[in-house]
Coordinates of N, CA and C in Angstrom, one line a residue:
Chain A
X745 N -7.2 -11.9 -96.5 CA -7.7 -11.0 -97.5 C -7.9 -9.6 -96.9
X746 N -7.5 -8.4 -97.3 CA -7.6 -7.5 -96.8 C -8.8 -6.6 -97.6
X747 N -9.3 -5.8 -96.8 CA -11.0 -5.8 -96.9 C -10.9 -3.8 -96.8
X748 N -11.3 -2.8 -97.1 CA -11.3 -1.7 -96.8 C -13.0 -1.0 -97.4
X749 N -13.3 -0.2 -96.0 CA -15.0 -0.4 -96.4 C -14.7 1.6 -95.7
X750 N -15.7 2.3 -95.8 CA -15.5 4.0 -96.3 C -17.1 4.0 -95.6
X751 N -16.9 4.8 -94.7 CA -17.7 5.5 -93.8 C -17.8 6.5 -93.2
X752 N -19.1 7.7 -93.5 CA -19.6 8.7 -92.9 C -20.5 8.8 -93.7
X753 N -20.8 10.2 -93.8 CA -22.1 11.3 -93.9 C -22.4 11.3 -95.5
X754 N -23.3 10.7 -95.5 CA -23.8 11.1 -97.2 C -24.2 12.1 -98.1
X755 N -24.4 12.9 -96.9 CA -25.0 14.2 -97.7 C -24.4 15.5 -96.7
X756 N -23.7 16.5 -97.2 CA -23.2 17.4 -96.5 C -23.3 19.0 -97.1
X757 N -23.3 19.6 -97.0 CA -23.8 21.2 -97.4 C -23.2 21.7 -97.4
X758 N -22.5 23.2 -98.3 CA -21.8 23.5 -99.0 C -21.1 24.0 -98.2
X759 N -19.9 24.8 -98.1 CA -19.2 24.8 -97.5 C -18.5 24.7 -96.3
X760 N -19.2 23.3 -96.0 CA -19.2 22.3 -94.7 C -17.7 21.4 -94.8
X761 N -17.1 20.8 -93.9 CA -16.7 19.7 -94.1 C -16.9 18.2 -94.5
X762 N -16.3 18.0 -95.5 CA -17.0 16.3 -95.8 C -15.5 15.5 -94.8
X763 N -16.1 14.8 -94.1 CA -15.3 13.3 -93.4 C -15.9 12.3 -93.2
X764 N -14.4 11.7 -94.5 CA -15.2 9.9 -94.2 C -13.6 9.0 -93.3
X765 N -14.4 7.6 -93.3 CA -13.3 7.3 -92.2 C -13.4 5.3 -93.2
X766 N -12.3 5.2 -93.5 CA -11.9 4.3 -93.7 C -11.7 2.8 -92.9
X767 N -12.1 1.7 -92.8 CA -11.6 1.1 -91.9 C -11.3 -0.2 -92.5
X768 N -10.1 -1.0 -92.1 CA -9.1 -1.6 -92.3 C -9.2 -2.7 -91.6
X769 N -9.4 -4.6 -92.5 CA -9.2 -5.3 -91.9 C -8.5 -5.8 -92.9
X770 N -7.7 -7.3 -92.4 CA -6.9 -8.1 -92.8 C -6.0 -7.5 -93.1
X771 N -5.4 -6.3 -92.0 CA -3.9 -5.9 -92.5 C -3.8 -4.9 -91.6
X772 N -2.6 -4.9 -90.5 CA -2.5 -3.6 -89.8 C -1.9 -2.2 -90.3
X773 N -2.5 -1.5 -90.5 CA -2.1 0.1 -90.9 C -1.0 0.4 -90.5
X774 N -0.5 0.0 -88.9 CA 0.6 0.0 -88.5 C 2.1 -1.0 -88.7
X775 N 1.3 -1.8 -89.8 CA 2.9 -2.6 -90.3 C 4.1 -1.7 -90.8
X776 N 3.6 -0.6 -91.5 CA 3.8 0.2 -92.1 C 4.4 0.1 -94.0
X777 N 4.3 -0.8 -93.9 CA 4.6 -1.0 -95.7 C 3.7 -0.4 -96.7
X778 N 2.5 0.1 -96.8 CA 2.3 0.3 -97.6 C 1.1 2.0 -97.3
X779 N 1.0 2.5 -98.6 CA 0.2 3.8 -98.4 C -1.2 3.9 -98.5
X780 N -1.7 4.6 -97.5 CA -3.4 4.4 -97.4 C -4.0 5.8 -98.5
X781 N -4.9 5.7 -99.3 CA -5.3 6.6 -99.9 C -6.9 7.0 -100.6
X782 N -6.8 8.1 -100.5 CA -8.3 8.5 -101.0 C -9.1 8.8 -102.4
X783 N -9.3 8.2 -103.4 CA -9.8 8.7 -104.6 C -11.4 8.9 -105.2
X784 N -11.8 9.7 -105.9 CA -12.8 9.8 -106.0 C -13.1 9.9 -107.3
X785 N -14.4 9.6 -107.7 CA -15.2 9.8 -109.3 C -16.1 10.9 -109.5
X786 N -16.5 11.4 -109.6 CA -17.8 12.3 -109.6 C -18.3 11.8 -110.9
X787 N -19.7 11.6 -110.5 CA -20.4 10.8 -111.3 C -20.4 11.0 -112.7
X788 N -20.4 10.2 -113.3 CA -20.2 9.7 -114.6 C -18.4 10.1 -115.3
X789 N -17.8 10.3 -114.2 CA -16.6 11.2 -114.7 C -15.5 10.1 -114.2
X790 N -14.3 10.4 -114.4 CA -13.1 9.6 -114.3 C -12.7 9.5 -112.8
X791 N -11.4 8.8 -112.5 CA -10.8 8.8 -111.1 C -10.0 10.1 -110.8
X792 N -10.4 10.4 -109.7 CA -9.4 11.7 -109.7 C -8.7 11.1 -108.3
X793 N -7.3 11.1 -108.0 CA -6.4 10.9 -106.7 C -6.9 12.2 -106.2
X794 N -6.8 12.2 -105.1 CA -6.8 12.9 -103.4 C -5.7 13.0 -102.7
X795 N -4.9 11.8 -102.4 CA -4.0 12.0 -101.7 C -3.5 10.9 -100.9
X796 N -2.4 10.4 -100.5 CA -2.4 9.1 -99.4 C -1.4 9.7 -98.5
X797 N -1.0 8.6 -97.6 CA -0.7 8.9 -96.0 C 0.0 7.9 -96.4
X798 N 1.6 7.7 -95.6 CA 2.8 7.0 -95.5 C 2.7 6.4 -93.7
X799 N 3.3 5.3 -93.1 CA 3.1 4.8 -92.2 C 3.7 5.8 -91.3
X800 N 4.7 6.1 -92.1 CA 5.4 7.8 -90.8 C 4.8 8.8 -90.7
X801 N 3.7 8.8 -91.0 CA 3.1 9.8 -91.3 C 3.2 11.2 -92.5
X802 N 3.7 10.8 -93.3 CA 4.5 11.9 -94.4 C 3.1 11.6 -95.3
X803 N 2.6 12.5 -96.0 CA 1.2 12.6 -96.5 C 1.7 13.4 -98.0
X804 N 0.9 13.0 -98.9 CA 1.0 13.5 -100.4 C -0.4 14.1 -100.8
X805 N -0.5 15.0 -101.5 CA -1.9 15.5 -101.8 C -2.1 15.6 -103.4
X806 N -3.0 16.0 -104.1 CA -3.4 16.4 -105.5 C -2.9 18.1 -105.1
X807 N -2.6 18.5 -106.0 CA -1.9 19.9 -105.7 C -3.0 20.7 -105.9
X808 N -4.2 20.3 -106.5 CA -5.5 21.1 -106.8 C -6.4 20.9 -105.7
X809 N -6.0 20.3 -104.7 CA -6.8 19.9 -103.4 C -6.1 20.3 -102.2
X810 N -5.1 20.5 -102.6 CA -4.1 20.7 -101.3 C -4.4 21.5 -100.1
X811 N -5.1 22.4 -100.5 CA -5.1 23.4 -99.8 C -6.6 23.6 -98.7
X812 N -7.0 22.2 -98.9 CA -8.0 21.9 -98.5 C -8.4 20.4 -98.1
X813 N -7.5 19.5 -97.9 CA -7.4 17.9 -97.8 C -6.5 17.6 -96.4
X814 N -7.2 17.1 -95.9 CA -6.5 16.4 -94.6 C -6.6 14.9 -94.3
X815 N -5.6 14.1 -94.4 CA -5.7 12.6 -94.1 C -5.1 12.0 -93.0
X816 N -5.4 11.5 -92.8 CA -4.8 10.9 -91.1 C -5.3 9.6 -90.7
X817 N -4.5 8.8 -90.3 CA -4.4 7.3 -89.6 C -4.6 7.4 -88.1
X818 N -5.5 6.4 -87.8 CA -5.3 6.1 -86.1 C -5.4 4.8 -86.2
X819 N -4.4 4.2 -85.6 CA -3.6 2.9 -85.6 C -3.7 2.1 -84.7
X820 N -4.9 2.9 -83.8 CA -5.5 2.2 -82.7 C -6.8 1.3 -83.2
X821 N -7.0 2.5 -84.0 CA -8.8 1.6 -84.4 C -8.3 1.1 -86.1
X822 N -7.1 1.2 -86.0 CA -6.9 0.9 -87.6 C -7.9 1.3 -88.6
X823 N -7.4 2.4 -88.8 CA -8.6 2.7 -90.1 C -7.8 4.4 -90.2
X824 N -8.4 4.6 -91.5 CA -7.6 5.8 -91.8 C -8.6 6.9 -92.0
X825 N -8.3 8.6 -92.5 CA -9.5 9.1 -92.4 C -9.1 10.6 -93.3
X826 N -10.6 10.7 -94.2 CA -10.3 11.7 -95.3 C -11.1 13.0 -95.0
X827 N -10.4 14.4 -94.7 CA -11.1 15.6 -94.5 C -11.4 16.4 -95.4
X828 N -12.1 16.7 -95.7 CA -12.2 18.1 -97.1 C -12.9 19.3 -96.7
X829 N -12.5 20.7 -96.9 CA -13.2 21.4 -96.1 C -14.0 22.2 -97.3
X830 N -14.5 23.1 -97.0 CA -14.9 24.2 -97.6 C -15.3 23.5 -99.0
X831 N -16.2 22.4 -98.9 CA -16.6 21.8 -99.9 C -17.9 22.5 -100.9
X832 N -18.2 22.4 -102.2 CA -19.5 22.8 -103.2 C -19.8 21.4 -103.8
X833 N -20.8 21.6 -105.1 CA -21.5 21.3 -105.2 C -20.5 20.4 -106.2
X834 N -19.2 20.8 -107.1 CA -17.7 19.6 -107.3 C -17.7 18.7 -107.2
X835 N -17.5 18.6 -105.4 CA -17.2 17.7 -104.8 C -18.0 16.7 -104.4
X836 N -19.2 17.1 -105.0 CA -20.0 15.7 -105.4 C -19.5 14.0 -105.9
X837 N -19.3 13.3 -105.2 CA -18.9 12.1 -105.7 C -18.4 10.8 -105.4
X838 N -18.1 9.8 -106.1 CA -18.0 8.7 -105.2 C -16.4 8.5 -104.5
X839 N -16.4 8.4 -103.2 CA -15.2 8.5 -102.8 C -14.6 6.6 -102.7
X840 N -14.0 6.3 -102.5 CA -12.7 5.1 -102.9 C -11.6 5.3 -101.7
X841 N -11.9 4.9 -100.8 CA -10.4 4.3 -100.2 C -9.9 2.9 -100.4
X842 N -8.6 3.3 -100.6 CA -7.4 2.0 -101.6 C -5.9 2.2 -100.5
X843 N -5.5 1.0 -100.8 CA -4.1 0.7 -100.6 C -3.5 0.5 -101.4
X844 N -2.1 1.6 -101.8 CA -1.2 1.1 -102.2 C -0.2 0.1 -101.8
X845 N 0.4 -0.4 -102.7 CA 1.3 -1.5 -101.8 C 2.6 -0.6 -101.9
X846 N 3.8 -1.8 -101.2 CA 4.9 -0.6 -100.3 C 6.0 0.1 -101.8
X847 N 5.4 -0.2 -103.0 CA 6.4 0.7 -103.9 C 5.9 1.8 -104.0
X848 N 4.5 1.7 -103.8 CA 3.4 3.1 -104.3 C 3.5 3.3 -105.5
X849 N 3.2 2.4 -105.9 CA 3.1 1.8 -107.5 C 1.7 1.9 -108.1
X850 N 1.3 0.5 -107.6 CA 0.3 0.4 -107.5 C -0.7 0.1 -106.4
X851 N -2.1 0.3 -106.6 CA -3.3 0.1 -105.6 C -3.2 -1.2 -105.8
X852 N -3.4 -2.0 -105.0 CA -3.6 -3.1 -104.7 C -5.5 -4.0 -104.2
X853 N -5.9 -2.7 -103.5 CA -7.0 -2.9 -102.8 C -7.8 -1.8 -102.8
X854 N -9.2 -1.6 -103.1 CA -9.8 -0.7 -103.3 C -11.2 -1.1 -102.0
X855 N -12.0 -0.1 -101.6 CA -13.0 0.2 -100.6 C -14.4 0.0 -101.9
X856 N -15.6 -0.3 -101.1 CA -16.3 -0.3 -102.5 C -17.0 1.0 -103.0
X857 N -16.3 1.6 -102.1 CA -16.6 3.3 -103.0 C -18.3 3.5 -101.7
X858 N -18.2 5.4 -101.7 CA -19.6 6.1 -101.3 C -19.7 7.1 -101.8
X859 N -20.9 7.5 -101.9 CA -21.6 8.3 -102.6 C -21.7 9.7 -101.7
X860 N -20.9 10.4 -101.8 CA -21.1 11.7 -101.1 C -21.6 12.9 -101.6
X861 N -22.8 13.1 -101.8 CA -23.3 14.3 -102.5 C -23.2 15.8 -101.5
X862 N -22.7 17.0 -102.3 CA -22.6 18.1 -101.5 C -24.2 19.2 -102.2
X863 N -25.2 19.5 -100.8 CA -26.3 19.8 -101.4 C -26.9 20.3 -100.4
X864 N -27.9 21.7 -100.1 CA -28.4 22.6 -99.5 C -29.4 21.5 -98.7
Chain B
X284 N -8.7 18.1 -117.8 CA -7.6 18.2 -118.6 C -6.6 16.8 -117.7
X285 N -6.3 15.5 -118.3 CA -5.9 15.0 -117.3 C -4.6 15.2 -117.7
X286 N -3.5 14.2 -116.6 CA -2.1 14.8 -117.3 C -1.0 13.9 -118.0
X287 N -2.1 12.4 -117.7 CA -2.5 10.8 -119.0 C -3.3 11.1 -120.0
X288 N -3.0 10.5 -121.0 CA -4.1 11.1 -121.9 C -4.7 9.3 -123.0
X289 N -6.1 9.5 -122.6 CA -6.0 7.9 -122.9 C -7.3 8.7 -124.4
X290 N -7.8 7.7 -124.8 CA -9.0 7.8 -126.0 C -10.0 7.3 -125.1
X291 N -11.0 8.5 -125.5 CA -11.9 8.2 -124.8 C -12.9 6.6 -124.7
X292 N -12.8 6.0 -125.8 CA -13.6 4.8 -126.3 C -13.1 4.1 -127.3
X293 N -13.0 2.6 -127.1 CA -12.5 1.8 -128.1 C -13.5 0.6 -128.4
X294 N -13.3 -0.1 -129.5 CA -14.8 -1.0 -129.5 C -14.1 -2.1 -130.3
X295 N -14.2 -3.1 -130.3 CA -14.2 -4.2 -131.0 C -15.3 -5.5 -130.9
X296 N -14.9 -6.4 -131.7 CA -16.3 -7.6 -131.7 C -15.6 -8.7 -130.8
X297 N -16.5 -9.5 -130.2 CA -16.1 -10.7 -129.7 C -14.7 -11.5 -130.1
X298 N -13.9 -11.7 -129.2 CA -12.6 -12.6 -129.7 C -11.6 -12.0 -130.7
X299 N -11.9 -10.5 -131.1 CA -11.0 -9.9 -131.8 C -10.2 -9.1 -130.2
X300 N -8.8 -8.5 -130.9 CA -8.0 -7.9 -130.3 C -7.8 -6.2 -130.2
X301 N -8.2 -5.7 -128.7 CA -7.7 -4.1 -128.8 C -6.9 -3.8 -127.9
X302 N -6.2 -2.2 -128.5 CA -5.2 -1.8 -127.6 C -5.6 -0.6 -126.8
X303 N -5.2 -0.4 -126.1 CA -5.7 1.2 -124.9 C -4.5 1.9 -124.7
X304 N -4.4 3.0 -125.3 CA -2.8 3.7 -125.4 C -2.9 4.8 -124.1
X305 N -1.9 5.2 -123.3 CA -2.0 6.2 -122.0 C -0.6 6.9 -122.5
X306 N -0.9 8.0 -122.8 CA 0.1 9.0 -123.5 C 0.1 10.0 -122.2
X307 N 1.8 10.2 -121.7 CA 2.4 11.0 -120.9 C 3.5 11.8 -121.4
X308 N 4.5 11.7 -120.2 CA 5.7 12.8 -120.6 C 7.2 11.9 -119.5
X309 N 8.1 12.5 -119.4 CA 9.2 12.2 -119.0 C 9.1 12.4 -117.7
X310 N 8.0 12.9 -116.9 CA 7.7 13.3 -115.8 C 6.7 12.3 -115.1
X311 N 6.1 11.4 -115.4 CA 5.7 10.0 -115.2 C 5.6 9.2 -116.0
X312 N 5.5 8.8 -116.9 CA 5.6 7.4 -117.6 C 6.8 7.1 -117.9
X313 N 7.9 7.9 -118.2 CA 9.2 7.7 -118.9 C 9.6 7.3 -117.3
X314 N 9.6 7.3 -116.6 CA 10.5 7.0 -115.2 C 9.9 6.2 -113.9
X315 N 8.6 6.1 -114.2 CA 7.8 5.7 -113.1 C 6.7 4.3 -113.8
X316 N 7.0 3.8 -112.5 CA 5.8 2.5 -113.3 C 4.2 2.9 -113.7
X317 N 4.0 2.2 -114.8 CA 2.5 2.3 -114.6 C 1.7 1.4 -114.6
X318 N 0.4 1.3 -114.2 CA -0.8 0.4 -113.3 C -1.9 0.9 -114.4
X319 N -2.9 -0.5 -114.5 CA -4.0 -0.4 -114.8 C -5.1 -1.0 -114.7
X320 N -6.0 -0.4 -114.6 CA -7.2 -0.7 -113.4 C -8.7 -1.0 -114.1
X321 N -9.1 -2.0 -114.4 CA -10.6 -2.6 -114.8 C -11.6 -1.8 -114.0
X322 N -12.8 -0.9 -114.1 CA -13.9 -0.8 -113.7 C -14.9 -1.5 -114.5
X323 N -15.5 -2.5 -114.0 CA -16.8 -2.1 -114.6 C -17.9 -2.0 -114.2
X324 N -19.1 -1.8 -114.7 CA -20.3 -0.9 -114.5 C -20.5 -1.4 -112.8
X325 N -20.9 -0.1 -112.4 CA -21.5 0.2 -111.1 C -20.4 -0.7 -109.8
X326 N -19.3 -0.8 -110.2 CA -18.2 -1.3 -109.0 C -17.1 -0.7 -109.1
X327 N -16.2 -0.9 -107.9 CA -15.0 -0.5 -108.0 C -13.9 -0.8 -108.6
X328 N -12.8 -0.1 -109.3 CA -11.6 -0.3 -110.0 C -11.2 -1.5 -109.5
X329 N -10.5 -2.1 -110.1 CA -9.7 -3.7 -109.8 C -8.4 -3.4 -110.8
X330 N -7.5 -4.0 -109.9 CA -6.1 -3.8 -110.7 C -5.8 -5.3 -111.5
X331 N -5.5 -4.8 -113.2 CA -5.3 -5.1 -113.8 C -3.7 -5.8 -114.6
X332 N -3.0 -4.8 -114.5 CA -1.8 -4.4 -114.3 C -0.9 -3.4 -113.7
X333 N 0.1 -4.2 -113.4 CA 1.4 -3.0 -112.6 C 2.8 -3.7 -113.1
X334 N 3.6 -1.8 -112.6 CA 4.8 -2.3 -112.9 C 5.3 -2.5 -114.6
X335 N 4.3 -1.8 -114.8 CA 4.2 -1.7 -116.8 C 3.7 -2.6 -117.6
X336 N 4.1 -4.0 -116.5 CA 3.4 -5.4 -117.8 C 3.1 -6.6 -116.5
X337 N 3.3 -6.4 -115.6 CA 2.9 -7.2 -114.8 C 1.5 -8.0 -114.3
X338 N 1.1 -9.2 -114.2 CA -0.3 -9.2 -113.8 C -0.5 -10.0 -112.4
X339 N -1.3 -9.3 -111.6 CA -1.2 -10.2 -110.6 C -2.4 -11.4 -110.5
X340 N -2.0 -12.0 -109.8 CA -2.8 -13.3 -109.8 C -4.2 -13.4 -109.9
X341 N -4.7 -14.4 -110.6 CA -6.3 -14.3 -111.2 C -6.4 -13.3 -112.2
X342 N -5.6 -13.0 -113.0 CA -5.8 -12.1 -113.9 C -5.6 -12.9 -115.4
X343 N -6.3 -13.3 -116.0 CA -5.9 -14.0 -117.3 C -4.7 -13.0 -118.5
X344 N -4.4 -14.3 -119.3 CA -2.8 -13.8 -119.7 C -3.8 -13.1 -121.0
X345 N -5.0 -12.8 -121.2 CA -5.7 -12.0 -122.5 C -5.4 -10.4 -122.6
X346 N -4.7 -9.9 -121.1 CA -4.7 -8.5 -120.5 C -3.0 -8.7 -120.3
X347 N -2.5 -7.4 -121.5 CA -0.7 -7.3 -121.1 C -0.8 -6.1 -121.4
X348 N 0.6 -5.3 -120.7 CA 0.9 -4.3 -120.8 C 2.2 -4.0 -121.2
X349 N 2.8 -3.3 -121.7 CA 3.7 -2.4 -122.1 C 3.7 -1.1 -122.2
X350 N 5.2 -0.4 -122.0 CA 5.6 0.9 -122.0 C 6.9 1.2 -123.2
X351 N 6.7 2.2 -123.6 CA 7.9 2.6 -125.0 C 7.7 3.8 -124.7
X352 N 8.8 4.8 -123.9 CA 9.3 6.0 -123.9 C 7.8 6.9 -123.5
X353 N 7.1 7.3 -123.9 CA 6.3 8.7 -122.9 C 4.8 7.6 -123.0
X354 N 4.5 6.7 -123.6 CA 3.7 6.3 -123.3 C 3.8 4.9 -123.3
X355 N 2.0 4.2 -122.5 CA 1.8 2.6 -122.2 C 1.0 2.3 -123.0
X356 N 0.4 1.0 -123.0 CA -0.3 0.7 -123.5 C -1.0 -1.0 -123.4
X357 N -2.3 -0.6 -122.8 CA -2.9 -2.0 -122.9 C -3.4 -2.9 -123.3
X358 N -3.3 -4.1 -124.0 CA -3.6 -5.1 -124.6 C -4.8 -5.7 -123.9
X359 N -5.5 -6.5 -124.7 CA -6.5 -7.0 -124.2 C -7.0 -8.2 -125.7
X360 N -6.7 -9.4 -125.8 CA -6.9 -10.5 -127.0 C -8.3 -11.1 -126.5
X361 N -8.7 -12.0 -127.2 CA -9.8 -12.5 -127.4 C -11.1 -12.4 -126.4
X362 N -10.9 -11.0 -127.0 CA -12.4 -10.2 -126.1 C -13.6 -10.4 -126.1
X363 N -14.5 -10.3 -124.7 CA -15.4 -11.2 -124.1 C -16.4 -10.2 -124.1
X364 N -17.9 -10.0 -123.8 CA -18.9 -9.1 -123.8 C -18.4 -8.7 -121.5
X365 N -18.0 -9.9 -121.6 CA -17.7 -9.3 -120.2 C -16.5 -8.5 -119.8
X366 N -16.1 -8.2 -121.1 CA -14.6 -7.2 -120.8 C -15.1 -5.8 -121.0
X367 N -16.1 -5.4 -121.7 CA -17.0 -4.2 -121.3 C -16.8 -3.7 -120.2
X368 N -15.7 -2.2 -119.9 CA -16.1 -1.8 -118.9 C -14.8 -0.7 -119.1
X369 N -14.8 0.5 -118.0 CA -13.8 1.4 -118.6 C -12.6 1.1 -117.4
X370 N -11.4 1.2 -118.6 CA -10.1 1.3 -118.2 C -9.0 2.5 -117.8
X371 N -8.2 2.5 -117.3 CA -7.9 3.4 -116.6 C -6.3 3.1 -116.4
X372 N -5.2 4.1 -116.7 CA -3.7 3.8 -116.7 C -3.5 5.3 -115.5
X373 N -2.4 4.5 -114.3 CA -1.9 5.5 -113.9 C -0.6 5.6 -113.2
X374 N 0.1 6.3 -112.7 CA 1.2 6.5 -112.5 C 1.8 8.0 -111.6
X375 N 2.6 7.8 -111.1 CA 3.2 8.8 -110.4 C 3.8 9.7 -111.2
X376 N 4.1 11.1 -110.9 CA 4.4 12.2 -111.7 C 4.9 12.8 -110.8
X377 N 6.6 12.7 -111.3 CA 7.5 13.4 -110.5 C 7.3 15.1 -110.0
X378 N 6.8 15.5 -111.2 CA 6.9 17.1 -111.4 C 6.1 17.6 -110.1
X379 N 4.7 16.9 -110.4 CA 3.7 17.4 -109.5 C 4.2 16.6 -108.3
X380 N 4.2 15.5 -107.8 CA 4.9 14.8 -106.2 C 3.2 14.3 -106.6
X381 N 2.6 14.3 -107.1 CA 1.6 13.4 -106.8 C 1.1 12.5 -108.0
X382 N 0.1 11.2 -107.4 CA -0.5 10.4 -108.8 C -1.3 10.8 -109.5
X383 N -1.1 10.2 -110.6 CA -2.3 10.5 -112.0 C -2.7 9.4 -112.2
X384 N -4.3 10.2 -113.0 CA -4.7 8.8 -113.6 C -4.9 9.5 -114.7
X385 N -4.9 8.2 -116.2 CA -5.3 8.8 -117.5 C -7.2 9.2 -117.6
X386 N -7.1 9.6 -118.2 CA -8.8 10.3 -118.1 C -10.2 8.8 -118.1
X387 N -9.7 7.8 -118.5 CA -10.3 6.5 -118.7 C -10.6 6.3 -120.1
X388 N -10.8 4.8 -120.2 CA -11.4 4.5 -121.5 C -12.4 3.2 -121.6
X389 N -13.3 4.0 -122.5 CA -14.5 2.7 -122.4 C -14.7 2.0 -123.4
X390 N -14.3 0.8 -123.2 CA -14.3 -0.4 -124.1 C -16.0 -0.8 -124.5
X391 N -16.2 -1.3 -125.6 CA -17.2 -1.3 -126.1 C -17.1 -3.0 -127.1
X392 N -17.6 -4.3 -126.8 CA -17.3 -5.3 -127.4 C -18.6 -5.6 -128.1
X393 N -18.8 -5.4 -129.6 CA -19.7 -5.3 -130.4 C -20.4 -6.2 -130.3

């Protein structure tokens, strides 16, 4: 059963970096079949995608984040990892790391979500 | 503004039947599969369906899906107080290179 659980900093200040770090059991990151990805809610509000990472490394972003999203795998500690920079008070919300499976179709497996509030 | 467009809330009584419509464009639903994803209260999304009508295992046959030209749409029959919770259709969009999700919808069983 493949298991994906979302860790770092819960509270980060405003135009700080938020990074969380994903980590990955019951499935190596490095099989490479399927895409690792980051989504989030802001509270009481809908899913919004982020972005996922391909085993080759070839990365996709939300085109309204782009310009400020970095995701990256280390395939040593198996676990993947989401950067956001220049964050406000928005980006409040619960973040979700998921696996897609290898069509990128669909998520398959979801993280049980964390609560990242951005706040003075 | 999402770039699915679902209704925000649908409601029916116990063991009656509702549908959850995800209205797109030719730029993801018309070409690309779509997935849909159960939240309910205070946990994470769980996949429902993929692949437009597919269900994966442990999923009872009460939850189908279909697609007809720009949009999907969810089924859900002899609804339970535990089917309460918001739904969610999404899919890839060529135009943009990235995924969507429809804005959600919250099911309400009287």
């Amino acid at each position: 059963q493949v298991q994906l659980q979302e860790s770092g900093p819960r509270l980060v200040k405003p135009s700080q970096t938020l990074s969380l770090t994903c980590s990955v059991s019951g499935d190596s990151i490095s099989s490479g079949d399927y895409y690792w990805s980051w989504i989030r809610q802001p509270p009481g509000k809908g899913l919004e995608w982020i972005g996922y990472i391909y085993y080759s490394r070839s990365t996709y972003y939300n085109p309204s984040l782009k310009s400020r999203v970095d995701i990256t795998v280390d395939t040593s500690k198996n676990q993947f990892s989401l950067n956001l920079s220049s964050v406000n008070a928005a980006d409040t919300a619960v973040y979700y790391c998921a696996r897609y499976d290898s069509s990128g179709y669909h998520i398959d497996y979801w993280g049980q979500g964390t609560l990242v509030t951005v706040s003075s | 503004q999402s770039v699915l467009t679902q209704p925000p809330s649908v409601s029916a009584a116990p063991g009656q039947k509702v549908t959850i419509s995800c209205s797109g464009s030719s730029s993801n639903i018309v070409n690309n599969y779509v997935s849909w994803y159960q939240q309910l209260p205070g946990t994470a999304p769980t996949l429902l369906i993929y692949d437009n009508y597919k269900r994966p295992s442990g999923i009872p046959d009460r939850f189908s899906g279909s697609r007809s030209g720009t949009s999907a749409t969810l089924g859900i029959t002899g609804l339970q107080t535990g089917d309460e919770a918001d739904y969610y259709c999404g899919t890839w969009d060529s135009s943009l290179s990235a995924w969507v999700f429809g804005g959600g919808t919250t099911l309400t069983v009287l």
